[in-house]
Structures are given as structure tokens and as C-alpha cells.
Short mmCIF file of C-alpha atoms in Angstrom, two decimals:
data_model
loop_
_atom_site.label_atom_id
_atom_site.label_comp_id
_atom_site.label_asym_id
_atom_site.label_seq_id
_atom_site.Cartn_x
_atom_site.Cartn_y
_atom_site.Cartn_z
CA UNK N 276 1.61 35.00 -69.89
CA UNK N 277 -1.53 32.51 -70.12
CA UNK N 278 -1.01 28.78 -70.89
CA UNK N 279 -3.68 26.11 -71.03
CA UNK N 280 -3.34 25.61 -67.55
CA UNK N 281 -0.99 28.76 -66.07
CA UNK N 282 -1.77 32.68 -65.83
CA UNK N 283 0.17 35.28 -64.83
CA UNK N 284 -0.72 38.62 -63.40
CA UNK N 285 2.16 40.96 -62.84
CA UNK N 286 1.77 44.82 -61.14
CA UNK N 287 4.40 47.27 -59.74
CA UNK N 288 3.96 48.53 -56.29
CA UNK N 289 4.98 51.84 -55.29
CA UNK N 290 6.54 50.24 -51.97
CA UNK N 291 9.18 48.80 -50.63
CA UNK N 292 9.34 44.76 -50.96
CA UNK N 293 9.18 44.30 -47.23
CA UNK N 294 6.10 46.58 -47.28
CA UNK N 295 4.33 44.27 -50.11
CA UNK N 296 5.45 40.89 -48.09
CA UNK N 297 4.48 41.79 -44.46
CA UNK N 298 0.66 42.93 -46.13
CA UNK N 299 0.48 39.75 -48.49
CA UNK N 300 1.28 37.30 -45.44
CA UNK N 301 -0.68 38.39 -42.64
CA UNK N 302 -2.28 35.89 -41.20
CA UNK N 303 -3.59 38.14 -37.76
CA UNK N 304 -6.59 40.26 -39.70
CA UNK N 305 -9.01 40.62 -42.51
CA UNK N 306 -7.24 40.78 -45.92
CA UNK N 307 -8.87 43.07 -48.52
CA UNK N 308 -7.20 41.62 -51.58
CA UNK N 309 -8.21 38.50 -50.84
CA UNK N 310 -11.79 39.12 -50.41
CA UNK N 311 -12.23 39.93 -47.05
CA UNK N 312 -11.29 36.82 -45.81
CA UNK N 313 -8.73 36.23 -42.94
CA UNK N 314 -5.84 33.55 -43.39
CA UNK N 315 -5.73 31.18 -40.52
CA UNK N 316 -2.59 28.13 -39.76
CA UNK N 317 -2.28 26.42 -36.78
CA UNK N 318 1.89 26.12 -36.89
CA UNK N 319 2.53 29.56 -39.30
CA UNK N 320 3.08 29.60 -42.93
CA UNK N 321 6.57 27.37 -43.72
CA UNK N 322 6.27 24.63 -46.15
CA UNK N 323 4.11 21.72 -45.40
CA UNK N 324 1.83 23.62 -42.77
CA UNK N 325 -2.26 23.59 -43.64
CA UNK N 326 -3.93 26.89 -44.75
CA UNK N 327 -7.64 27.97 -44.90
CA UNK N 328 -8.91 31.24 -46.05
CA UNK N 329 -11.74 31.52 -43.68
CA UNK N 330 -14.79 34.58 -43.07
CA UNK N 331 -14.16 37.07 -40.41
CA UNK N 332 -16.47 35.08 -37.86
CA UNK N 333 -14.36 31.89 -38.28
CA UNK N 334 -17.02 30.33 -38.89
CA UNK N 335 -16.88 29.47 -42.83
CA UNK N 336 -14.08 28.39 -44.88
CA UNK N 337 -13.60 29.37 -48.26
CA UNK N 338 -10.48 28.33 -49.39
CA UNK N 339 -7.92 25.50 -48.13
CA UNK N 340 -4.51 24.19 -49.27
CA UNK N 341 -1.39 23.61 -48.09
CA UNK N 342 2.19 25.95 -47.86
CA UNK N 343 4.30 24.89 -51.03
CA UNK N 344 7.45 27.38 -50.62
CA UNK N 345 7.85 30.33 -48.03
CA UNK N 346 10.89 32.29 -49.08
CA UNK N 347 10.60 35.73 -47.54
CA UNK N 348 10.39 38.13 -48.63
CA UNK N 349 11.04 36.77 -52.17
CA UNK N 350 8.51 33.93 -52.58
CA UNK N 351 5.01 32.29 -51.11
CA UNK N 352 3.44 29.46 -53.42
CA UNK N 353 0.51 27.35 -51.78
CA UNK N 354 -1.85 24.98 -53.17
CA UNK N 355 -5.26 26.51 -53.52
CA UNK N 356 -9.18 25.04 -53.58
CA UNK N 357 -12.26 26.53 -52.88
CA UNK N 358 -14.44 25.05 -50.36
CA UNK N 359 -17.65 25.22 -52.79
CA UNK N 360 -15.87 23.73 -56.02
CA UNK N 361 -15.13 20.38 -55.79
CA UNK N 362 -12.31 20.11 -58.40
CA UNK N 363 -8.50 19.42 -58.31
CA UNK N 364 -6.77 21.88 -56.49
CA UNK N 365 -4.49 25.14 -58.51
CA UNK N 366 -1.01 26.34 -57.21
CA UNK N 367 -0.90 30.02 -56.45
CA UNK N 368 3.02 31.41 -56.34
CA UNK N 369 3.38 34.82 -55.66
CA UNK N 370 6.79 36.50 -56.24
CA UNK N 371 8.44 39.70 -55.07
CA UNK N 372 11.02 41.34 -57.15
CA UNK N 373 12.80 44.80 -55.80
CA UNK N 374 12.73 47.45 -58.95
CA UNK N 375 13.03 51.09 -59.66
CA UNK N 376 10.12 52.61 -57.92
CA UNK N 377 8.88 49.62 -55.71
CA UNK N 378 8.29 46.12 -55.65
CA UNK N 379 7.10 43.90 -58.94
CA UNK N 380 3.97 41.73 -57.68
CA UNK N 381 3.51 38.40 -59.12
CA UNK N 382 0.92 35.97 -58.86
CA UNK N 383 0.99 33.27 -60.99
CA UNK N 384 -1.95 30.19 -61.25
CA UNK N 385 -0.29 27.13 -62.14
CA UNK N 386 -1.82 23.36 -62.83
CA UNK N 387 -5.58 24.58 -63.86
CA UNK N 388 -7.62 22.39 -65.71
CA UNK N 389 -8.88 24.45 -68.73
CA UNK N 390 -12.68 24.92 -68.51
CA UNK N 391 -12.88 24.65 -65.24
CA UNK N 392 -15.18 26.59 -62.62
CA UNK N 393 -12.23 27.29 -60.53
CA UNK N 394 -9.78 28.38 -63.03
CA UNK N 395 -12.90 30.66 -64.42
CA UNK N 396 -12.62 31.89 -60.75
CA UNK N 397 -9.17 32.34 -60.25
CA UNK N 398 -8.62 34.14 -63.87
CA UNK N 399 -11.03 36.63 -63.07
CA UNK N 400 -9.86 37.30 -59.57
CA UNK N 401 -6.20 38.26 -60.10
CA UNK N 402 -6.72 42.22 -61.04
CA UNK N 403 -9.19 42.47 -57.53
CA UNK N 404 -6.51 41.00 -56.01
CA UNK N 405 -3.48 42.44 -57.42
CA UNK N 406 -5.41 46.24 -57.33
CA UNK N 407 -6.48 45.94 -54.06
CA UNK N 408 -2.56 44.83 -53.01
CA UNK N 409 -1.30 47.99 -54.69
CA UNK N 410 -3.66 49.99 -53.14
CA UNK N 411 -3.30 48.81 -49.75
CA UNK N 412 0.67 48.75 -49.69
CA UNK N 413 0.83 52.62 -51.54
CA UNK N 414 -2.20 54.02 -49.76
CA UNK N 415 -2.74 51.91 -46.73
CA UNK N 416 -6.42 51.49 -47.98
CA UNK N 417 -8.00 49.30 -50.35
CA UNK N 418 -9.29 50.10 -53.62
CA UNK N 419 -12.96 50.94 -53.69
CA UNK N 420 -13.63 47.14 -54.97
CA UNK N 421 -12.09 46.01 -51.69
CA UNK N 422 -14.11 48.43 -49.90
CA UNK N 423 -17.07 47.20 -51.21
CA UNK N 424 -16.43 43.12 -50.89
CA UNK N 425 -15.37 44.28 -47.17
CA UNK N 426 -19.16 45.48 -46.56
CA UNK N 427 -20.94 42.83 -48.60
CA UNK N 428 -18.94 39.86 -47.42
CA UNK N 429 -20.90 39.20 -44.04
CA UNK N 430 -24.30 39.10 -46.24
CA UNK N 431 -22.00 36.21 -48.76
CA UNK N 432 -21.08 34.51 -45.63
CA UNK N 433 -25.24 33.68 -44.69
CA UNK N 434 -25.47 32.15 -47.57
CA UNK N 435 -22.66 29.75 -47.78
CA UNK N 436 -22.98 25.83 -48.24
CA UNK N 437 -23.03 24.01 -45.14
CA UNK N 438 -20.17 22.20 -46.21
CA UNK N 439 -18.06 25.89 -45.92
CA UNK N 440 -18.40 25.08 -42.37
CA UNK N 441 -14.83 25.62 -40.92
CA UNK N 442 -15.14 22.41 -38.60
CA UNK N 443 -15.23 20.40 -42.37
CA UNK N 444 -12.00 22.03 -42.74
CA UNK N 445 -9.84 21.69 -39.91
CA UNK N 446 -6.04 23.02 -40.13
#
């Protein structure tokens, strides 16, 4: 479904739904599907607590909002902005649904403004991330696009805006 100002990207998972949650909320290593990039809280994910998608270092944030709904293992919705675009911020939901032969992945961009650089971004980046998800929870390995933003993503990282800087986005 695409809206104006909502997109939806749904995939099934070979895997159970527990499988699918415990991967998408990790917040203890490096997350393929979403670029590489670790997901760091200071009290957990629950609603109300502070998120920021931050590089492997620690050193530079990329992405910041704050924990809408935490249902496990049904439902996670956050708010969502990237650290280099300075424009209103998206909600990101993603839902788990148990069917025959896995686990229905949904991830769903609400509240875009149409046009925009970061609703350009987000668009685009729901197959890598969706792909890389299914990969990870059948295979227990990303898809080769993972693989390859895992090896490039230090060399991204030295060229981030000093305004990135994790300390400009404290939890």
C-alpha cells in the first residue's frame, strides 16, 4: 500500500515469529538490515524511552527517535529521523503476524511529507531492509547487500557531518 505520506513493505519469513522479533530488536550488536548500524537506549526499548541508531564505534549517530509501542513479539513502532536530514521526523511500525510457513514482516512508514529527502530515503530502503531480515532470520546471514554495507560502512562513517557526532545526540 503507498499513500501520500504512508508505505508499506510486507515479506514472509521462513521462521518462527519469536525468531524474526528477538533479530529485529537487538539492541547488544551490529544489525545488518539496518545498515550496519547498532541500536543503542539507555532504559531498553518500552514506550517513551530515546533511541539512536548509532555506527559500530559509537561514535556517530545516524538515526534518533523515540519508542512509540513495544508489543512483543507482535508490534515495535518508533519515531524515526536521520541525523543528516533536518526534516520532520517519519513513524516506522513494524508488525509480526504468525502464518503458514513463518512469520509475515511488516514495516510500514507513516506521516512522510511527500517530496521529501527522507521519505526518498526511507522508500528506497525498505527491500535492503526487509531482504536482509529474511535472510538473516532463515539463514543466519545477511544477504550479500548486507554483506557489503557491513564492509563499506566504517569508510561512510569518516565521512559523516560533524553534527552525526553521538554526543549531539544523547539518549
Amino acid at each position: 500500500m503507498t499513500s501520500e505520506n504512508t508505505h508499506i513493505n510486507r515479506v514472509l519469513i521462513n521462521a518462527p515469529q519469536e525468531v524474526v522479533w528477538s533479530t529485529l530488536v537487538k539492541t547488544d550488536e551490529s544489525l545488518p538490515f539496518f545498515f550496519g548500524s547498532i541500536c543503542q537506549t539507555k532504559d531498553g526499548l518500552r514506550p517513551g524511552a530515546r533511541y539512536r541508531m548509532g555506527s559500530k564505534t559509537g561514535k556517530v549517530a545516524m538515526v534518533v527517535g523515540e519508542v512509540l509501542r513495544f508489543e512483543p513479539p507482535h508490534v515495535y513502532a518508533h519515531t524515526f529521523s536521520m541525523t543528516n536530514i533536518d526534516e520532520p521526523p517519519v513513524t516506522v511500525t513494524y508488525t509480526l503476524t504468525e502464518k503458514s510457513g513463518g512469520t509475515e514482516f511488516e514495516l510500514r512508514i507513516d506521516n512522510m511529507v511527500p517530496g521529501s529527502k527522507l521519505a526518498k530515503e526511507m522508500v528506497s530502503s525498505q527491500g535492503f531492509i526487509a531482504s536482509n531480515l529474511k535472510s538473516l532470520c532463515e539463514t543466519g546471514r545477511p544477504a550479500f547487500t548486507g554483506r557489503m554495507v557491513g564492509l563499506i560502512s566504517p569508510i561512510f562513517m569518516m565521512f559523516s557531518k560533524k553534527s552525526q557526532a553521538a554526543e549531539n545526540w544523547p539518549l
